[in-house]
Tab-separated table of C-alpha atoms in Angstrom:
chain	number	residue	atom	x	y	z
A	1	UNK	CA	120.945	71.360	90.525
A	2	UNK	CA	119.579	74.855	91.086
A	3	UNK	CA	119.386	76.851	87.968
A	4	UNK	CA	122.990	78.830	86.995
A	5	UNK	CA	122.393	82.229	85.304
A	6	UNK	CA	125.030	83.380	82.626
A	7	UNK	CA	126.501	86.171	83.627
A	8	UNK	CA	129.349	88.609	81.818
A	9	UNK	CA	130.583	91.294	83.099
A	10	UNK	CA	134.167	93.205	83.320
A	11	UNK	CA	136.058	92.136	85.533
A	12	UNK	CA	139.345	94.304	86.773
A	13	UNK	CA	139.053	95.254	82.576
A	14	UNK	CA	138.705	92.073	81.053
A	15	UNK	CA	135.466	90.803	79.694
A	16	UNK	CA	134.419	87.625	82.148
A	17	UNK	CA	131.732	85.173	82.159
A	18	UNK	CA	130.901	83.489	84.749
A	19	UNK	CA	128.019	81.118	85.779
A	20	UNK	CA	125.750	81.192	89.263
A	21	UNK	CA	123.021	80.120	90.877
A	22	UNK	CA	121.527	83.370	92.139
A	23	UNK	CA	121.580	82.700	95.980
A	24	UNK	CA	125.776	82.883	95.121
A	25	UNK	CA	127.075	86.869	96.537
A	26	UNK	CA	128.849	87.822	94.296
A	27	UNK	CA	132.095	87.265	97.177
A	28	UNK	CA	131.284	83.661	96.508
A	29	UNK	CA	131.697	84.139	93.008
A	30	UNK	CA	134.754	85.635	93.115
A	31	UNK	CA	136.703	83.890	95.460
A	32	UNK	CA	134.826	79.891	95.076
A	33	UNK	CA	134.491	80.317	91.100
A	34	UNK	CA	137.036	82.733	89.507
A	35	UNK	CA	139.765	81.772	91.771
A	36	UNK	CA	140.381	85.294	92.686
A	37	UNK	CA	140.641	85.328	96.696
A	38	UNK	CA	142.318	88.982	97.227
A	39	UNK	CA	138.628	90.144	98.700
A	40	UNK	CA	138.360	88.067	101.839
A	41	UNK	CA	135.217	87.164	104.309
A	42	UNK	CA	134.725	88.003	107.467
A	43	UNK	CA	132.045	89.107	109.246
A	44	UNK	CA	129.379	87.613	105.650
A	45	UNK	CA	126.837	90.134	106.591
A	46	UNK	CA	128.145	93.668	105.248
A	47	UNK	CA	129.960	94.138	108.824
A	48	UNK	CA	133.677	94.815	108.524
A	49	UNK	CA	133.859	96.143	104.772
A	50	UNK	CA	137.307	92.981	103.644
A	51	UNK	CA	135.195	91.862	100.700
A	52	UNK	CA	134.883	95.599	99.410
A	53	UNK	CA	135.277	95.830	95.609
A	54	UNK	CA	134.402	98.481	93.482
A	55	UNK	CA	131.321	98.260	91.881
A	56	UNK	CA	131.517	100.380	88.063
A	57	UNK	CA	134.046	102.345	90.233
A	58	UNK	CA	131.467	102.486	93.669
A	59	UNK	CA	133.191	100.638	96.670
A	60	UNK	CA	130.297	97.729	97.569
A	61	UNK	CA	130.929	95.254	100.422
A	62	UNK	CA	130.621	91.951	98.002
A	63	UNK	CA	129.170	89.283	100.518
A	64	UNK	CA	125.751	91.615	100.184
A	65	UNK	CA	126.094	91.819	95.739
A	66	UNK	CA	124.259	88.629	94.134
A	67	UNK	CA	126.769	87.641	91.678
A	68	UNK	CA	123.684	87.988	89.390
A	69	UNK	CA	123.502	91.765	89.843
A	70	UNK	CA	126.976	92.274	88.094
A	71	UNK	CA	125.930	91.729	84.832
A	72	UNK	CA	127.014	94.142	82.246
A	73	UNK	CA	128.470	95.593	85.566
A	74	UNK	CA	132.133	96.315	86.167
A	75	UNK	CA	134.075	94.835	89.035
A	76	UNK	CA	136.980	95.915	90.322
A	77	UNK	CA	139.162	93.959	93.393
A	78	UNK	CA	141.854	94.430	94.949
A	79	UNK	CA	144.534	91.829	92.123
A	80	UNK	CA	142.815	94.448	90.218
A	81	UNK	CA	144.748	97.453	91.664
A	82	UNK	CA	148.339	96.955	90.815
A	83	UNK	CA	149.916	96.980	87.689
A	84	UNK	CA	151.496	94.115	85.967
A	85	UNK	CA	155.479	95.460	86.759
A	86	UNK	CA	154.949	97.612	90.052
A	87	UNK	CA	152.584	97.529	93.029
A	88	UNK	CA	150.044	100.332	92.771
A	89	UNK	CA	151.391	103.299	94.718
A	90	UNK	CA	149.056	102.346	98.224
A	91	UNK	CA	150.552	99.199	98.164
A	92	UNK	CA	153.745	100.311	98.314
A	93	UNK	CA	152.674	102.221	100.631
A	94	UNK	CA	151.048	99.978	103.537
A	95	UNK	CA	153.818	97.964	103.165
A	96	UNK	CA	156.744	100.931	103.492
A	97	UNK	CA	154.598	101.954	106.632
A	98	UNK	CA	154.367	98.661	107.634
A	99	UNK	CA	150.051	99.193	107.827
A	100	UNK	CA	149.317	95.636	107.911
A	101	UNK	CA	149.627	92.816	110.249
A	102	UNK	CA	147.360	89.918	109.894
A	103	UNK	CA	146.406	91.478	106.525
A	104	UNK	CA	142.950	90.379	106.434
A	105	UNK	CA	141.155	93.469	106.374
A	106	UNK	CA	144.483	94.623	103.900
A	107	UNK	CA	142.245	93.893	100.917
A	108	UNK	CA	139.098	96.154	101.396
A	109	UNK	CA	141.965	98.572	102.799
A	110	UNK	CA	143.283	98.852	99.445
A	111	UNK	CA	139.999	98.904	97.506
A	112	UNK	CA	138.328	101.647	99.400
A	113	UNK	CA	141.371	103.947	99.234
A	114	UNK	CA	141.843	103.781	96.226
A	115	UNK	CA	138.209	104.170	95.785
A	116	UNK	CA	138.889	107.423	98.195
A	117	UNK	CA	141.779	108.723	96.008
A	118	UNK	CA	140.680	108.658	92.602
A	119	UNK	CA	138.027	110.862	94.063
A	120	UNK	CA	139.319	112.967	95.866
A	121	UNK	CA	143.028	112.860	95.537
A	122	UNK	CA	144.361	115.031	98.698
A	123	UNK	CA	142.050	113.677	101.240
A	124	UNK	CA	142.774	115.603	104.817
A	125	UNK	CA	142.749	113.162	108.049
A	126	UNK	CA	139.803	113.164	108.832
A	127	UNK	CA	138.447	112.944	105.542
A	128	UNK	CA	140.781	109.795	105.131
A	129	UNK	CA	138.809	107.946	108.766
A	130	UNK	CA	135.555	108.983	107.361
A	131	UNK	CA	135.695	106.991	104.050
A	132	UNK	CA	137.445	104.198	105.799
A	133	UNK	CA	134.438	103.916	108.724
A	134	UNK	CA	133.426	101.531	106.773
A	135	UNK	CA	136.747	98.665	107.384
A	136	UNK	CA	136.967	97.199	110.417
A	137	UNK	CA	140.872	96.843	111.178
A	138	UNK	CA	141.431	94.706	114.552
A	139	UNK	CA	145.375	94.715	115.044
A	140	UNK	CA	147.135	97.412	113.547
A	141	UNK	CA	144.530	100.523	115.742
A	142	UNK	CA	144.402	102.670	112.204
A	143	UNK	CA	147.178	105.323	112.765
A	144	UNK	CA	148.853	103.378	110.007
A	145	UNK	CA	146.801	102.134	107.363
A	146	UNK	CA	145.747	105.873	107.765
A	147	UNK	CA	149.274	107.262	107.235
A	148	UNK	CA	149.854	105.256	104.268
A	149	UNK	CA	146.944	106.768	102.590
A	150	UNK	CA	148.449	110.023	103.840
A	151	UNK	CA	151.516	108.827	101.960
A	152	UNK	CA	150.045	107.317	99.197
A	153	UNK	CA	148.206	110.429	97.915
A	154	UNK	CA	151.514	112.498	98.211
A	155	UNK	CA	152.919	109.843	96.330
A	156	UNK	CA	150.364	109.773	93.659
A	157	UNK	CA	149.769	113.433	93.027
A	158	UNK	CA	153.852	113.345	92.882
A	159	UNK	CA	153.103	111.451	90.281
A	160	UNK	CA	150.644	112.599	87.875
A	161	UNK	CA	152.038	116.087	88.405
A	162	UNK	CA	155.144	114.605	86.823
A	163	UNK	CA	152.994	112.682	84.212
A	164	UNK	CA	151.106	116.486	82.876
A	165	UNK	CA	154.604	117.722	83.075
A	166	UNK	CA	155.569	115.527	80.752
A	167	UNK	CA	152.461	115.393	78.553
A	168	UNK	CA	153.683	119.634	78.465
B	1	UNK	CA	121.409	81.218	100.914
B	2	UNK	CA	118.589	78.539	100.130
B	3	UNK	CA	117.829	79.325	96.410
B	4	UNK	CA	115.976	81.311	95.047
B	5	UNK	CA	114.506	82.455	92.268
B	6	UNK	CA	115.749	86.119	90.738
B	7	UNK	CA	114.336	88.324	88.461
B	8	UNK	CA	115.236	91.253	87.247
B	9	UNK	CA	112.268	93.571	86.001
B	10	UNK	CA	112.707	97.364	84.274
B	11	UNK	CA	109.599	98.652	84.667
B	12	UNK	CA	107.394	98.745	88.154
B	13	UNK	CA	104.422	97.654	85.638
B	14	UNK	CA	106.420	93.892	85.474
B	15	UNK	CA	107.902	94.287	88.813
B	16	UNK	CA	103.637	94.272	90.481
B	17	UNK	CA	103.624	91.276	87.869
B	18	UNK	CA	105.812	89.654	89.722
B	19	UNK	CA	105.308	90.446	92.849
B	20	UNK	CA	101.445	89.768	92.586
B	21	UNK	CA	101.915	86.206	91.121
B	22	UNK	CA	104.574	85.071	92.905
B	23	UNK	CA	101.135	85.751	95.992
B	24	UNK	CA	103.836	87.110	99.286
B	25	UNK	CA	107.108	84.244	98.736
B	26	UNK	CA	108.647	87.099	96.711
B	27	UNK	CA	110.781	89.967	98.310
B	28	UNK	CA	111.718	92.704	97.137
B	29	UNK	CA	116.146	93.587	96.089
B	30	UNK	CA	117.290	97.002	96.223
B	31	UNK	CA	120.659	97.557	97.905
B	32	UNK	CA	120.143	94.806	99.293
B	33	UNK	CA	121.818	95.324	102.931
B	34	UNK	CA	119.269	94.451	105.189
B	35	UNK	CA	117.562	91.949	103.340
B	36	UNK	CA	120.262	89.498	102.172
B	37	UNK	CA	121.203	89.684	105.450
B	38	UNK	CA	118.315	88.111	106.697
B	39	UNK	CA	117.750	85.605	103.949
B	40	UNK	CA	121.711	84.496	104.684
B	41	UNK	CA	120.332	84.406	108.513
B	42	UNK	CA	116.899	82.355	107.688
B	43	UNK	CA	114.768	84.883	109.412
B	44	UNK	CA	113.188	85.495	105.728
B	45	UNK	CA	112.069	83.412	103.129
B	46	UNK	CA	111.715	84.329	99.512
B	47	UNK	CA	110.853	82.338	96.415
B	48	UNK	CA	111.408	84.689	93.773
B	49	UNK	CA	114.148	88.026	94.786
B	50	UNK	CA	112.546	91.016	92.275
B	51	UNK	CA	115.828	93.227	91.209
B	52	UNK	CA	114.229	97.139	91.471
B	53	UNK	CA	117.743	98.661	90.485
B	54	UNK	CA	117.080	98.190	86.753
B	55	UNK	CA	113.818	100.470	87.328
B	56	UNK	CA	114.798	103.574	85.702
B	57	UNK	CA	112.017	105.353	87.213
B	58	UNK	CA	112.949	103.850	90.416
B	59	UNK	CA	116.262	105.250	90.450
B	60	UNK	CA	116.509	108.250	89.606
B	61	UNK	CA	116.472	111.620	91.671
B	62	UNK	CA	115.187	114.592	89.384
B	63	UNK	CA	112.899	118.065	90.173
B	64	UNK	CA	109.414	118.025	88.890
B	65	UNK	CA	108.356	121.217	87.714
B	66	UNK	CA	106.417	122.821	90.714
B	67	UNK	CA	109.663	122.757	91.781
B	68	UNK	CA	109.251	119.539	93.929
B	69	UNK	CA	111.504	116.483	94.249
B	70	UNK	CA	110.809	113.034	92.931
B	71	UNK	CA	113.439	110.556	94.002
B	72	UNK	CA	113.153	106.753	93.247
B	73	UNK	CA	112.513	104.350	95.649
B	74	UNK	CA	115.956	102.123	95.188
B	75	UNK	CA	117.763	105.345	94.665
B	76	UNK	CA	121.314	104.269	96.753
B	77	UNK	CA	122.436	107.468	99.549
B	78	UNK	CA	124.966	107.861	98.138
B	79	UNK	CA	124.253	108.972	95.038
B	80	UNK	CA	121.478	111.572	97.800
B	81	UNK	CA	123.727	113.004	100.173
B	82	UNK	CA	126.322	114.032	96.994
B	83	UNK	CA	123.255	115.567	95.088
B	84	UNK	CA	123.703	118.855	94.746
B	85	UNK	CA	119.772	119.728	94.608
B	86	UNK	CA	119.337	117.746	97.382
B	87	UNK	CA	121.752	118.966	99.790
B	88	UNK	CA	120.353	122.728	99.222
B	89	UNK	CA	117.164	121.781	99.162
B	90	UNK	CA	116.918	119.207	102.530
B	91	UNK	CA	119.867	119.464	104.197
B	92	UNK	CA	118.252	116.962	107.085
B	93	UNK	CA	117.876	114.412	104.808
B	94	UNK	CA	121.606	114.951	103.031
B	95	UNK	CA	122.548	114.818	107.441
B	96	UNK	CA	120.740	111.588	107.313
B	97	UNK	CA	121.849	109.798	104.281
B	98	UNK	CA	125.193	110.821	105.159
B	99	UNK	CA	125.230	109.094	108.396
B	100	UNK	CA	123.315	106.174	107.556
B	101	UNK	CA	126.877	103.606	107.119
B	102	UNK	CA	129.894	103.669	105.880
B	103	UNK	CA	130.733	104.678	102.571
B	104	UNK	CA	130.622	100.073	100.589
B	105	UNK	CA	126.779	100.604	103.015
B	106	UNK	CA	125.935	104.147	101.522
B	107	UNK	CA	126.455	103.260	98.299
B	108	UNK	CA	124.217	99.935	97.978
B	109	UNK	CA	121.248	100.849	100.796
B	110	UNK	CA	118.469	102.684	99.491
B	111	UNK	CA	115.630	105.810	100.829
B	112	UNK	CA	113.272	103.024	100.100
B	113	UNK	CA	114.912	100.401	101.551
B	114	UNK	CA	115.872	102.147	104.622
B	115	UNK	CA	111.869	103.072	104.790
B	116	UNK	CA	110.809	99.250	104.089
B	117	UNK	CA	113.031	97.931	106.925
B	118	UNK	CA	110.686	99.862	109.029
B	119	UNK	CA	113.016	100.414	111.458
B	120	UNK	CA	111.620	102.637	114.406
B	121	UNK	CA	114.970	103.822	114.149
B	122	UNK	CA	115.612	104.504	110.198
B	123	UNK	CA	117.578	107.701	110.006
B	124	UNK	CA	116.112	108.023	107.171
B	125	UNK	CA	113.087	108.304	108.417
B	126	UNK	CA	112.697	111.475	111.393
B	127	UNK	CA	114.238	113.863	107.962
B	128	UNK	CA	111.874	112.866	106.000
B	129	UNK	CA	109.242	113.222	108.104
B	130	UNK	CA	111.121	117.009	108.252
B	131	UNK	CA	110.956	117.422	104.577
B	132	UNK	CA	106.976	116.667	103.974
B	133	UNK	CA	107.378	114.120	102.113
B	134	UNK	CA	105.849	111.113	100.642
B	135	UNK	CA	106.276	107.726	99.531
B	136	UNK	CA	104.819	106.412	95.967
B	137	UNK	CA	102.951	103.222	96.088
B	138	UNK	CA	102.428	101.418	93.035
B	139	UNK	CA	99.672	98.584	92.684
B	140	UNK	CA	99.520	95.425	90.911
B	141	UNK	CA	96.890	96.612	89.479
B	142	UNK	CA	98.807	99.748	87.705
B	143	UNK	CA	97.044	102.464	90.367
B	144	UNK	CA	99.750	104.433	92.262
B	145	UNK	CA	98.529	106.014	96.559
B	146	UNK	CA	100.613	108.366	97.763
B	147	UNK	CA	101.358	107.991	101.606
B	148	UNK	CA	102.709	110.417	104.055
B	149	UNK	CA	106.130	109.527	105.809
B	150	UNK	CA	104.462	109.695	109.180
B	151	UNK	CA	101.612	106.760	108.697
B	152	UNK	CA	103.785	105.023	106.392
B	153	UNK	CA	105.129	102.580	109.333
B	154	UNK	CA	102.896	100.939	111.840
B	155	UNK	CA	105.272	99.497	114.101
B	156	UNK	CA	108.615	98.262	114.213
B	157	UNK	CA	109.071	96.594	111.045
B	158	UNK	CA	105.773	96.988	109.719
B	159	UNK	CA	103.770	99.059	107.884
B	160	UNK	CA	101.139	99.902	104.625
B	161	UNK	CA	102.387	98.587	102.250
B	162	UNK	CA	100.139	95.079	100.762
B	163	UNK	CA	100.592	92.299	98.630
B	164	UNK	CA	101.562	92.984	95.722
B	165	UNK	CA	102.096	96.904	96.080
B	166	UNK	CA	105.588	97.910	95.801
B	167	UNK	CA	107.330	101.958	97.390
B	168	UNK	CA	108.402	103.085	93.438
B	169	UNK	CA	109.828	106.142	94.495
B	170	UNK	CA	109.644	109.625	97.724
B	171	UNK	CA	107.726	113.051	96.677
B	172	UNK	CA	109.314	115.890	98.733
B	173	UNK	CA	107.780	119.374	98.282
B	174	UNK	CA	109.898	122.135	97.456
B	175	UNK	CA	110.878	123.416	99.787
B	176	UNK	CA	109.642	126.791	101.850
B	177	UNK	CA	111.086	130.546	100.800
B	178	UNK	CA	114.053	131.231	103.754
B	179	UNK	CA	114.072	127.075	105.260
B	180	UNK	CA	116.884	125.141	105.490
B	181	UNK	CA	117.216	121.823	107.951
B	182	UNK	CA	119.321	119.921	110.215
B	183	UNK	CA	119.561	116.025	111.302
B	184	UNK	CA	120.734	115.037	114.086
B	185	UNK	CA	121.572	111.409	115.887
B	186	UNK	CA	123.187	110.500	118.940
B	187	UNK	CA	124.748	107.297	118.893
B	188	UNK	CA	127.835	106.673	122.164
B	189	UNK	CA	130.529	107.508	119.590
B	190	UNK	CA	130.874	109.304	116.441
B	191	UNK	CA	129.916	106.917	113.757
B	192	UNK	CA	128.364	104.195	113.078
B	193	UNK	CA	125.879	103.155	115.139
B	194	UNK	CA	121.920	102.757	115.296
B	195	UNK	CA	119.943	105.681	116.946
B	196	UNK	CA	119.750	106.147	120.234
B	197	UNK	CA	117.562	108.994	119.211
B	198	UNK	CA	117.722	110.823	116.328
B	199	UNK	CA	115.759	114.280	115.013
B	200	UNK	CA	115.376	115.356	111.699
B	201	UNK	CA	113.840	119.336	111.576
B	202	UNK	CA	113.008	122.282	108.857
B	203	UNK	CA	112.894	125.671	109.615
B	204	UNK	CA	111.229	128.500	107.846
B	205	UNK	CA	111.850	131.478	108.795
B	206	UNK	CA	110.504	135.025	107.427
B	207	UNK	CA	111.101	139.114	108.336
B	208	UNK	CA	112.321	137.219	111.570
B	209	UNK	CA	109.594	135.470	112.358
B	210	UNK	CA	108.956	131.238	111.876
B	211	UNK	CA	106.501	130.161	108.546
B	212	UNK	CA	107.422	126.838	108.972
B	213	UNK	CA	108.146	124.005	110.654
B	214	UNK	CA	108.883	119.766	110.928
B	215	UNK	CA	110.132	118.202	113.297
B	216	UNK	CA	110.164	113.608	113.266
B	217	UNK	CA	111.764	111.801	115.744
B	218	UNK	CA	113.751	108.284	115.254
B	219	UNK	CA	114.025	105.477	117.998
B	220	UNK	CA	111.154	106.430	120.798
B	221	UNK	CA	108.065	104.744	119.890
B	222	UNK	CA	107.539	101.587	118.068
B	223	UNK	CA	107.314	103.873	114.313
B	224	UNK	CA	109.099	107.000	113.154
B	225	UNK	CA	106.794	109.838	114.656
B	226	UNK	CA	105.936	113.637	113.574
B	227	UNK	CA	106.015	115.613	115.917
B	228	UNK	CA	103.230	117.859	115.448
B	229	UNK	CA	101.987	120.210	117.895
B	230	UNK	CA	105.699	121.247	118.888
B	231	UNK	CA	106.127	122.083	115.624
B	232	UNK	CA	103.617	124.439	114.832
B	233	UNK	CA	104.212	125.849	119.193
B	234	UNK	CA	106.838	127.283	117.111
B	235	UNK	CA	104.444	129.201	113.747
B	236	UNK	CA	104.357	133.160	114.107
B	237	UNK	CA	107.639	132.458	117.208
B	238	UNK	CA	110.670	134.753	116.352
B	239	UNK	CA	113.715	132.696	116.490
B	240	UNK	CA	115.647	132.017	119.924
B	241	UNK	CA	117.318	129.359	122.373
B	242	UNK	CA	114.426	129.738	125.064
B	243	UNK	CA	111.612	128.225	121.767
B	244	UNK	CA	113.725	125.853	120.752
B	245	UNK	CA	114.003	124.248	124.396
B	246	UNK	CA	110.053	125.174	124.682
B	247	UNK	CA	109.446	122.994	121.300
B	248	UNK	CA	112.005	120.844	122.285
B	249	UNK	CA	110.232	120.298	125.152
B	250	UNK	CA	106.896	119.728	123.814
B	251	UNK	CA	108.382	116.994	121.759
B	252	UNK	CA	109.827	114.874	124.642
B	253	UNK	CA	105.572	114.451	125.590
B	254	UNK	CA	105.240	112.558	122.585
B	255	UNK	CA	107.529	109.902	123.075
B	256	UNK	CA	107.266	106.263	124.060
B	257	UNK	CA	110.565	105.380	123.913
B	258	UNK	CA	111.215	101.896	125.368
B	259	UNK	CA	115.103	100.777	127.649
B	260	UNK	CA	116.798	98.324	125.645
B	261	UNK	CA	120.907	97.405	125.020
B	262	UNK	CA	121.334	101.375	123.956
B	263	UNK	CA	119.246	103.017	126.325
B	264	UNK	CA	117.328	103.335	129.487
B	265	UNK	CA	113.946	104.159	128.190
B	266	UNK	CA	114.450	108.165	130.951
B	267	UNK	CA	117.199	108.935	128.816
B	268	UNK	CA	115.772	108.736	125.580
B	269	UNK	CA	113.395	110.648	126.275
B	270	UNK	CA	115.557	113.570	127.409
B	271	UNK	CA	118.018	113.485	124.357
B	272	UNK	CA	114.590	114.140	122.125
B	273	UNK	CA	114.592	117.773	124.224
B	274	UNK	CA	118.474	118.143	123.521
B	275	UNK	CA	118.687	117.194	119.678
B	276	UNK	CA	114.380	118.811	118.807
B	277	UNK	CA	116.240	122.390	120.377
B	278	UNK	CA	120.024	121.354	118.653
B	279	UNK	CA	118.245	120.340	115.185
B	280	UNK	CA	116.075	123.800	115.133
B	281	UNK	CA	119.344	125.454	116.041
B	282	UNK	CA	121.435	123.984	113.293
B	283	UNK	CA	118.621	124.482	110.878
B	284	UNK	CA	118.010	128.379	112.022
B	285	UNK	CA	121.892	129.238	111.334
B	286	UNK	CA	121.529	127.201	108.612
B	287	UNK	CA	119.372	129.484	107.009
B	288	UNK	CA	121.626	132.681	108.465
B	289	UNK	CA	124.200	131.247	105.897
B	290	UNK	CA	126.315	129.305	108.337
B	291	UNK	CA	127.901	126.517	107.393
B	292	UNK	CA	127.594	123.783	110.113
B	293	UNK	CA	128.274	119.615	109.501
B	294	UNK	CA	126.168	118.053	112.621
B	295	UNK	CA	128.908	115.676	113.204
B	296	UNK	CA	132.370	118.293	113.990
B	297	UNK	CA	129.717	120.868	115.774
B	298	UNK	CA	130.998	121.533	119.610
B	299	UNK	CA	127.915	122.175	121.882
B	300	UNK	CA	130.727	123.217	124.245
B	301	UNK	CA	132.441	126.317	123.225
B	302	UNK	CA	129.147	128.713	121.325
B	303	UNK	CA	129.215	131.682	119.836
B	304	UNK	CA	125.715	132.074	118.094
B	305	UNK	CA	123.566	134.978	116.552
B	306	UNK	CA	120.848	132.795	118.090
């Protein structure tokens, strides 16, 4: 049996350890070892974006990251977006705006869109389309996804504004 | 993927030692966007994968006292795109890394990886040629050598790296006074495709005359090309559309493209003339302070100072 490496990482905010072979992708580790099946295997060669996760806060395709590479790093998957009681505004807006049909691409879009809104809370439509160009959807034609991200951006800035006002 | 060992050295010396011990059976992992696909598809094989992203000198961008910039070979494209110093000093390179792939890819794919993959169509290569960049290659005995970008690739997928050597960093000389640049790529859609033709240009203008110019071409020969004659022909000239078109004509002369599913050869040659002219024009207009996004620039409705 192939040698396994012990890897320590922060996964969705929790300290996490796992064993993996050098040849295993982060996507394989997430799905098969850690049983987080949110990230999807679409193309398995970096083209489709369905396996997008955040690595130290930046979106990457987990099929092109080795499990052993995340030693000491932080990983966020779609499972880390919602809190215990409610969906992330992006998830809520995807539902309300019918921004998904078959759903395979959705976790990747949600994670990439979260990274975008973390970095740029009020993106233009062109900025949203540019940021999500690495995610492929074969059902929606993208317009509903773009609209859902726009709505989520509005909701998040409103929420953050209210929070800020309360703090004052 | 078939089994391999993994190592993540923290110094170039350690990486070079691992590579030389493996006697050609090791592969260097930077962003992994080419290597992991090739290993998975069985196009390449490795007994050992050497991850160079934990080597500080290979992942940092810094300005040297001479004014030149040093970019670690394993620096992801997105970091280069975001870097204010690179954006202002080397607009052609900033343009190129911006469109090299989607966001997820740009967060992983590295400048060194793009060069070492040595595809004739690699987007950063014409921009690096235009920026007069050199690669610093580290050898197993601790020595280093420098190779100009236009001499690095020797054929599709081939380059000057020997067994036991690795590309450590890029050095880009301080840009000439009054200079700017641009990278343009022709693809049959807006984004996310491999270049049919790519062109990087750097131009400097002092007292109304061109004082420096470098044109790099991609996807029109087995390796990226430096259009030396066309670049030198610009020196001393007063910038104008005609002069830029002339440089385009001269650049066409060195194109040796192939016909493939992306384009017939003669169309690629035609595009060289168009992209050289336009990238020089964008560089010139940027010198004059215009803010131009090549992705959204309209060439049909022209209003320009030229």
